[in-house]
Amino acid sequence: MNLQKKLKNKEYRDSFAAEYIYSRIPLKIRAMRERRHLSQQELGRLAGVRQEWVCKLEDPNYGRLTLATLLKIAAAFDVGLNVDFVPFSQVLDRSTHLSSQDFDVASFNEENLTAPLEAAARGRDLNAAY
Protein backbone atom coordinates (compact mmCIF):
# COMPACT_ATOMS: atom_id res chain seq x y z
CA MET A 1 0.00 0.00 0.00
CA ASN A 2 1.42 3.39 -0.90
CA LEU A 3 1.82 6.29 1.51
CA GLN A 4 -1.08 8.28 0.02
CA LYS A 5 -3.51 5.45 0.78
CA LYS A 6 -2.11 4.87 4.27
CA LEU A 7 -2.47 8.56 5.14
CA LYS A 8 -6.22 8.41 4.55
CA ASN A 9 -6.41 6.51 7.83
CA LYS A 10 -6.60 9.01 10.76
CA GLU A 11 -4.79 6.69 13.16
CA TYR A 12 -1.94 6.22 10.69
CA ARG A 13 -1.71 10.00 10.10
CA ASP A 14 -1.49 10.65 13.83
CA SER A 15 1.26 8.05 14.21
CA PHE A 16 3.09 9.44 11.18
CA ALA A 17 3.04 13.00 12.60
CA ALA A 18 4.21 11.81 16.02
CA GLU A 19 7.01 9.71 14.53
CA TYR A 20 8.14 12.71 12.49
CA ILE A 21 8.59 14.76 15.68
CA TYR A 22 9.95 11.97 17.87
CA SER A 23 12.60 10.98 15.34
CA ARG A 24 13.56 14.37 13.85
CA ILE A 25 14.09 16.30 17.10
CA PRO A 26 16.50 13.78 18.71
CA LEU A 27 18.50 13.49 15.49
CA LYS A 28 18.65 17.28 15.23
CA ILE A 29 19.84 17.65 18.84
CA ARG A 30 22.61 15.14 18.21
CA ALA A 31 23.62 16.77 14.90
CA MET A 32 23.80 20.22 16.50
CA ARG A 33 25.80 18.88 19.45
CA GLU A 34 28.26 17.07 17.21
CA ARG A 35 28.60 20.07 14.87
CA ARG A 36 29.63 22.13 17.88
CA HIS A 37 32.03 19.40 19.05
CA LEU A 38 30.26 19.07 22.40
CA SER A 39 30.01 15.92 24.47
CA GLN A 40 26.66 14.97 25.97
CA GLN A 41 28.04 16.03 29.34
CA GLU A 42 29.05 19.47 28.02
CA LEU A 43 25.64 20.00 26.42
CA GLY A 44 23.99 18.92 29.65
CA ARG A 45 26.01 21.48 31.59
CA LEU A 46 25.05 24.24 29.13
CA ALA A 47 21.38 23.23 29.27
CA GLY A 48 21.25 22.63 33.02
CA VAL A 49 20.40 18.94 32.68
CA ARG A 50 22.33 15.76 33.46
CA GLN A 51 24.20 13.90 30.72
CA GLU A 52 21.72 11.03 31.08
CA TRP A 53 18.92 13.37 29.97
CA VAL A 54 20.89 14.46 26.92
CA CYS A 55 21.36 10.80 26.04
CA LYS A 56 17.59 10.24 26.34
CA LEU A 57 16.80 13.36 24.32
CA GLU A 58 19.02 12.09 21.49
CA ASP A 59 17.21 8.72 21.45
CA PRO A 60 14.37 8.64 18.88
CA ASN A 61 12.74 5.86 20.92
CA TYR A 62 12.54 7.94 24.12
CA GLY A 63 9.42 9.86 23.09
CA ARG A 64 9.00 12.05 26.18
CA LEU A 65 10.18 15.40 24.89
CA THR A 66 8.85 18.39 26.81
CA LEU A 67 8.73 22.02 25.75
CA ALA A 68 10.56 23.05 28.90
CA THR A 69 13.48 20.73 28.16
CA LEU A 70 13.55 21.61 24.46
CA LEU A 71 13.69 25.29 25.40
CA LYS A 72 16.70 24.56 27.63
CA ILE A 73 18.40 22.74 24.77
CA ALA A 74 17.60 25.60 22.36
CA ALA A 75 19.07 28.09 24.82
CA ALA A 76 22.20 25.96 25.21
CA PHE A 77 22.67 25.99 21.43
CA ASP A 78 21.64 29.68 21.24
CA VAL A 79 18.97 28.90 18.64
CA GLY A 80 15.23 29.42 18.50
CA LEU A 81 12.59 26.74 19.01
CA ASN A 82 9.57 26.83 16.72
CA VAL A 83 6.54 24.79 17.79
CA ASP A 84 3.51 25.32 15.60
CA PHE A 85 0.34 23.71 14.27
CA VAL A 86 0.52 23.30 10.51
CA PRO A 87 -1.45 21.62 7.74
CA PHE A 88 -0.60 17.95 7.45
CA SER A 89 0.76 18.56 3.95
CA GLN A 90 3.64 20.51 5.51
CA VAL A 91 4.48 17.64 7.85
CA LEU A 92 4.41 15.24 4.93
CA ASP A 93 6.56 17.50 2.77
CA ARG A 94 9.16 18.15 5.47
CA SER A 95 9.34 14.49 6.48
CA THR A 96 9.85 13.24 2.94
CA HIS A 97 12.30 15.93 1.80
CA LEU A 98 14.93 16.03 4.55
CA SER A 99 18.47 17.07 3.75
CA SER A 100 21.61 17.54 5.80
CA GLN A 101 20.91 21.29 5.78
CA ASP A 102 17.76 20.64 7.83
CA PHE A 103 20.03 19.51 10.67
CA ASP A 104 22.56 22.34 10.38
CA VAL A 105 21.17 25.08 12.63
CA ALA A 106 23.29 28.19 13.08
CA SER A 107 23.52 29.81 16.51
CA PHE A 108 22.49 33.44 16.96
CA ASN A 109 26.10 34.61 16.66
CA GLU A 110 26.79 32.43 13.61
CA GLU A 111 23.64 33.68 11.94
CA ASN A 112 24.45 37.33 12.67
CA LEU A 113 27.95 36.91 11.26
CA THR A 114 26.66 35.49 7.99
CA ALA A 115 23.39 37.43 7.66
CA PRO A 116 25.02 40.69 6.46
CA LEU A 117 27.02 38.74 3.87
CA GLU A 118 23.94 36.88 2.64
CA ALA A 119 21.88 40.08 2.58
CA ALA A 120 24.61 41.83 0.59
CA ALA A 121 24.67 38.94 -1.84
CA ARG A 122 20.93 39.43 -2.36
CA GLY A 123 21.38 43.19 -2.73
CA ARG A 124 19.73 44.07 0.59
CA ASP A 125 20.86 46.36 3.37
CA LEU A 126 20.22 44.37 6.56
CA ASN A 127 20.33 47.45 8.76
CA ALA A 128 17.57 49.12 6.71
CA ALA A 129 15.08 46.58 8.10
CA TYR A 130 15.62 47.79 11.66
PDB file of C-alpha atoms in Angstrom:
ATOM      1  CA  MET A   1       0.000   0.000   0.000  1.00  0.00           C
ATOM      2  CA  ASN A   2       1.422   3.387  -0.904  1.00  0.00           C
ATOM      3  CA  LEU A   3       1.821   6.286   1.507  1.00  0.00           C
ATOM      4  CA  GLN A   4      -1.079   8.279   0.022  1.00  0.00           C
ATOM      5  CA  LYS A   5      -3.509   5.448   0.782  1.00  0.00           C
ATOM      6  CA  LYS A   6      -2.108   4.875   4.269  1.00  0.00           C
ATOM      7  CA  LEU A   7      -2.469   8.561   5.140  1.00  0.00           C
ATOM      8  CA  LYS A   8      -6.221   8.414   4.548  1.00  0.00           C
ATOM      9  CA  ASN A   9      -6.406   6.511   7.827  1.00  0.00           C
ATOM     10  CA  LYS A  10      -6.598   9.005  10.757  1.00  0.00           C
ATOM     11  CA  GLU A  11      -4.788   6.693  13.165  1.00  0.00           C
ATOM     12  CA  TYR A  12      -1.938   6.218  10.686  1.00  0.00           C
ATOM     13  CA  ARG A  13      -1.712   9.999  10.104  1.00  0.00           C
ATOM     14  CA  ASP A  14      -1.494  10.647  13.834  1.00  0.00           C
ATOM     15  CA  SER A  15       1.262   8.052  14.214  1.00  0.00           C
ATOM     16  CA  PHE A  16       3.088   9.442  11.178  1.00  0.00           C
ATOM     17  CA  ALA A  17       3.039  12.997  12.596  1.00  0.00           C
ATOM     18  CA  ALA A  18       4.215  11.810  16.024  1.00  0.00           C
ATOM     19  CA  GLU A  19       7.007   9.712  14.529  1.00  0.00           C
ATOM     20  CA  TYR A  20       8.142  12.712  12.493  1.00  0.00           C
ATOM     21  CA  ILE A  21       8.588  14.760  15.683  1.00  0.00           C
ATOM     22  CA  TYR A  22       9.954  11.974  17.869  1.00  0.00           C
ATOM     23  CA  SER A  23      12.596  10.981  15.344  1.00  0.00           C
ATOM     24  CA  ARG A  24      13.565  14.365  13.853  1.00  0.00           C
ATOM     25  CA  ILE A  25      14.092  16.299  17.100  1.00  0.00           C
ATOM     26  CA  PRO A  26      16.499  13.780  18.707  1.00  0.00           C
ATOM     27  CA  LEU A  27      18.497  13.492  15.493  1.00  0.00           C
ATOM     28  CA  LYS A  28      18.651  17.284  15.232  1.00  0.00           C
ATOM     29  CA  ILE A  29      19.843  17.647  18.841  1.00  0.00           C
ATOM     30  CA  ARG A  30      22.610  15.137  18.210  1.00  0.00           C
ATOM     31  CA  ALA A  31      23.616  16.768  14.902  1.00  0.00           C
ATOM     32  CA  MET A  32      23.798  20.224  16.501  1.00  0.00           C
ATOM     33  CA  ARG A  33      25.802  18.877  19.448  1.00  0.00           C
ATOM     34  CA  GLU A  34      28.265  17.071  17.206  1.00  0.00           C
ATOM     35  CA  ARG A  35      28.598  20.073  14.865  1.00  0.00           C
ATOM     36  CA  ARG A  36      29.635  22.134  17.885  1.00  0.00           C
ATOM     37  CA  HIS A  37      32.034  19.400  19.050  1.00  0.00           C
ATOM     38  CA  LEU A  38      30.263  19.072  22.399  1.00  0.00           C
ATOM     39  CA  SER A  39      30.015  15.924  24.467  1.00  0.00           C
ATOM     40  CA  GLN A  40      26.663  14.972  25.969  1.00  0.00           C
ATOM     41  CA  GLN A  41      28.039  16.026  29.342  1.00  0.00           C
ATOM     42  CA  GLU A  42      29.054  19.470  28.019  1.00  0.00           C
ATOM     43  CA  LEU A  43      25.637  20.005  26.416  1.00  0.00           C
ATOM     44  CA  GLY A  44      23.987  18.915  29.654  1.00  0.00           C
ATOM     45  CA  ARG A  45      26.014  21.476  31.593  1.00  0.00           C
ATOM     46  CA  LEU A  46      25.050  24.244  29.134  1.00  0.00           C
ATOM     47  CA  ALA A  47      21.376  23.225  29.271  1.00  0.00           C
ATOM     48  CA  GLY A  48      21.253  22.625  33.016  1.00  0.00           C
ATOM     49  CA  VAL A  49      20.398  18.937  32.682  1.00  0.00           C
ATOM     50  CA  ARG A  50      22.326  15.765  33.455  1.00  0.00           C
ATOM     51  CA  GLN A  51      24.198  13.896  30.717  1.00  0.00           C
ATOM     52  CA  GLU A  52      21.716  11.030  31.075  1.00  0.00           C
ATOM     53  CA  TRP A  53      18.921  13.374  29.968  1.00  0.00           C
ATOM     54  CA  VAL A  54      20.889  14.462  26.916  1.00  0.00           C
ATOM     55  CA  CYS A  55      21.356  10.801  26.043  1.00  0.00           C
ATOM     56  CA  LYS A  56      17.585  10.235  26.340  1.00  0.00           C
ATOM     57  CA  LEU A  57      16.797  13.364  24.315  1.00  0.00           C
ATOM     58  CA  GLU A  58      19.018  12.092  21.494  1.00  0.00           C
ATOM     59  CA  ASP A  59      17.214   8.724  21.450  1.00  0.00           C
ATOM     60  CA  PRO A  60      14.370   8.644  18.882  1.00  0.00           C
ATOM     61  CA  ASN A  61      12.739   5.857  20.921  1.00  0.00           C
ATOM     62  CA  TYR A  62      12.538   7.939  24.118  1.00  0.00           C
ATOM     63  CA  GLY A  63       9.417   9.861  23.094  1.00  0.00           C
ATOM     64  CA  ARG A  64       9.002  12.046  26.180  1.00  0.00           C
ATOM     65  CA  LEU A  65      10.180  15.404  24.894  1.00  0.00           C
ATOM     66  CA  THR A  66       8.850  18.391  26.812  1.00  0.00           C
ATOM     67  CA  LEU A  67       8.730  22.016  25.746  1.00  0.00           C
ATOM     68  CA  ALA A  68      10.564  23.048  28.902  1.00  0.00           C
ATOM     69  CA  THR A  69      13.477  20.728  28.163  1.00  0.00           C
ATOM     70  CA  LEU A  70      13.548  21.611  24.456  1.00  0.00           C
ATOM     71  CA  LEU A  71      13.687  25.290  25.397  1.00  0.00           C
ATOM     72  CA  LYS A  72      16.700  24.563  27.629  1.00  0.00           C
ATOM     73  CA  ILE A  73      18.402  22.744  24.766  1.00  0.00           C
ATOM     74  CA  ALA A  74      17.597  25.595  22.362  1.00  0.00           C
ATOM     75  CA  ALA A  75      19.071  28.087  24.824  1.00  0.00           C
ATOM     76  CA  ALA A  76      22.197  25.957  25.209  1.00  0.00           C
ATOM     77  CA  PHE A  77      22.671  25.991  21.435  1.00  0.00           C
ATOM     78  CA  ASP A  78      21.638  29.679  21.238  1.00  0.00           C
ATOM     79  CA  VAL A  79      18.973  28.901  18.641  1.00  0.00           C
ATOM     80  CA  GLY A  80      15.233  29.416  18.504  1.00  0.00           C
ATOM     81  CA  LEU A  81      12.593  26.745  19.007  1.00  0.00           C
ATOM     82  CA  ASN A  82       9.572  26.832  16.721  1.00  0.00           C
ATOM     83  CA  VAL A  83       6.541  24.794  17.790  1.00  0.00           C
ATOM     84  CA  ASP A  84       3.509  25.316  15.598  1.00  0.00           C
ATOM     85  CA  PHE A  85       0.338  23.711  14.275  1.00  0.00           C
ATOM     86  CA  VAL A  86       0.523  23.299  10.506  1.00  0.00           C
ATOM     87  CA  PRO A  87      -1.450  21.618   7.740  1.00  0.00           C
ATOM     88  CA  PHE A  88      -0.603  17.948   7.447  1.00  0.00           C
ATOM     89  CA  SER A  89       0.755  18.559   3.953  1.00  0.00           C
ATOM     90  CA  GLN A  90       3.639  20.510   5.510  1.00  0.00           C
ATOM     91  CA  VAL A  91       4.479  17.636   7.855  1.00  0.00           C
ATOM     92  CA  LEU A  92       4.411  15.240   4.928  1.00  0.00           C
ATOM     93  CA  ASP A  93       6.560  17.497   2.768  1.00  0.00           C
ATOM     94  CA  ARG A  94       9.157  18.147   5.475  1.00  0.00           C
ATOM     95  CA  SER A  95       9.339  14.487   6.478  1.00  0.00           C
ATOM     96  CA  THR A  96       9.850  13.238   2.944  1.00  0.00           C
ATOM     97  CA  HIS A  97      12.302  15.930   1.795  1.00  0.00           C
ATOM     98  CA  LEU A  98      14.926  16.035   4.546  1.00  0.00           C
ATOM     99  CA  SER A  99      18.465  17.074   3.751  1.00  0.00           C
ATOM    100  CA  SER A 100      21.610  17.535   5.798  1.00  0.00           C
ATOM    101  CA  GLN A 101      20.908  21.285   5.779  1.00  0.00           C
ATOM    102  CA  ASP A 102      17.756  20.637   7.830  1.00  0.00           C
ATOM    103  CA  PHE A 103      20.030  19.511  10.665  1.00  0.00           C
ATOM    104  CA  ASP A 104      22.558  22.342  10.379  1.00  0.00           C
ATOM    105  CA  VAL A 105      21.170  25.083  12.628  1.00  0.00           C
ATOM    106  CA  ALA A 106      23.294  28.189  13.082  1.00  0.00           C
ATOM    107  CA  SER A 107      23.518  29.805  16.508  1.00  0.00           C
ATOM    108  CA  PHE A 108      22.493  33.442  16.964  1.00  0.00           C
ATOM    109  CA  ASN A 109      26.099  34.611  16.656  1.00  0.00           C
ATOM    110  CA  GLU A 110      26.793  32.435  13.611  1.00  0.00           C
ATOM    111  CA  GLU A 111      23.637  33.682  11.941  1.00  0.00           C
ATOM    112  CA  ASN A 112      24.454  37.326  12.666  1.00  0.00           C
ATOM    113  CA  LEU A 113      27.949  36.913  11.261  1.00  0.00           C
ATOM    114  CA  THR A 114      26.659  35.485   7.992  1.00  0.00           C
ATOM    115  CA  ALA A 115      23.388  37.432   7.664  1.00  0.00           C
ATOM    116  CA  PRO A 116      25.019  40.694   6.455  1.00  0.00           C
ATOM    117  CA  LEU A 117      27.016  38.740   3.870  1.00  0.00           C
ATOM    118  CA  GLU A 118      23.943  36.880   2.641  1.00  0.00           C
ATOM    119  CA  ALA A 119      21.876  40.080   2.584  1.00  0.00           C
ATOM    120  CA  ALA A 120      24.605  41.827   0.592  1.00  0.00           C
ATOM    121  CA  ALA A 121      24.673  38.943  -1.839  1.00  0.00           C
ATOM    122  CA  ARG A 122      20.930  39.426  -2.361  1.00  0.00           C
ATOM    123  CA  GLY A 123      21.385  43.192  -2.726  1.00  0.00           C
ATOM    124  CA  ARG A 124      19.733  44.066   0.592  1.00  0.00           C
ATOM    125  CA  ASP A 125      20.858  46.361   3.373  1.00  0.00           C
ATOM    126  CA  LEU A 126      20.221  44.366   6.555  1.00  0.00           C
ATOM    127  CA  ASN A 127      20.335  47.454   8.758  1.00  0.00           C
ATOM    128  CA  ALA A 128      17.574  49.121   6.712  1.00  0.00           C
ATOM    129  CA  ALA A 129      15.085  46.582   8.096  1.00  0.00           C
ATOM    130  CA  TYR A 130      15.617  47.792  11.660  1.00  0.00           C
TER     131      TYR A 130
END
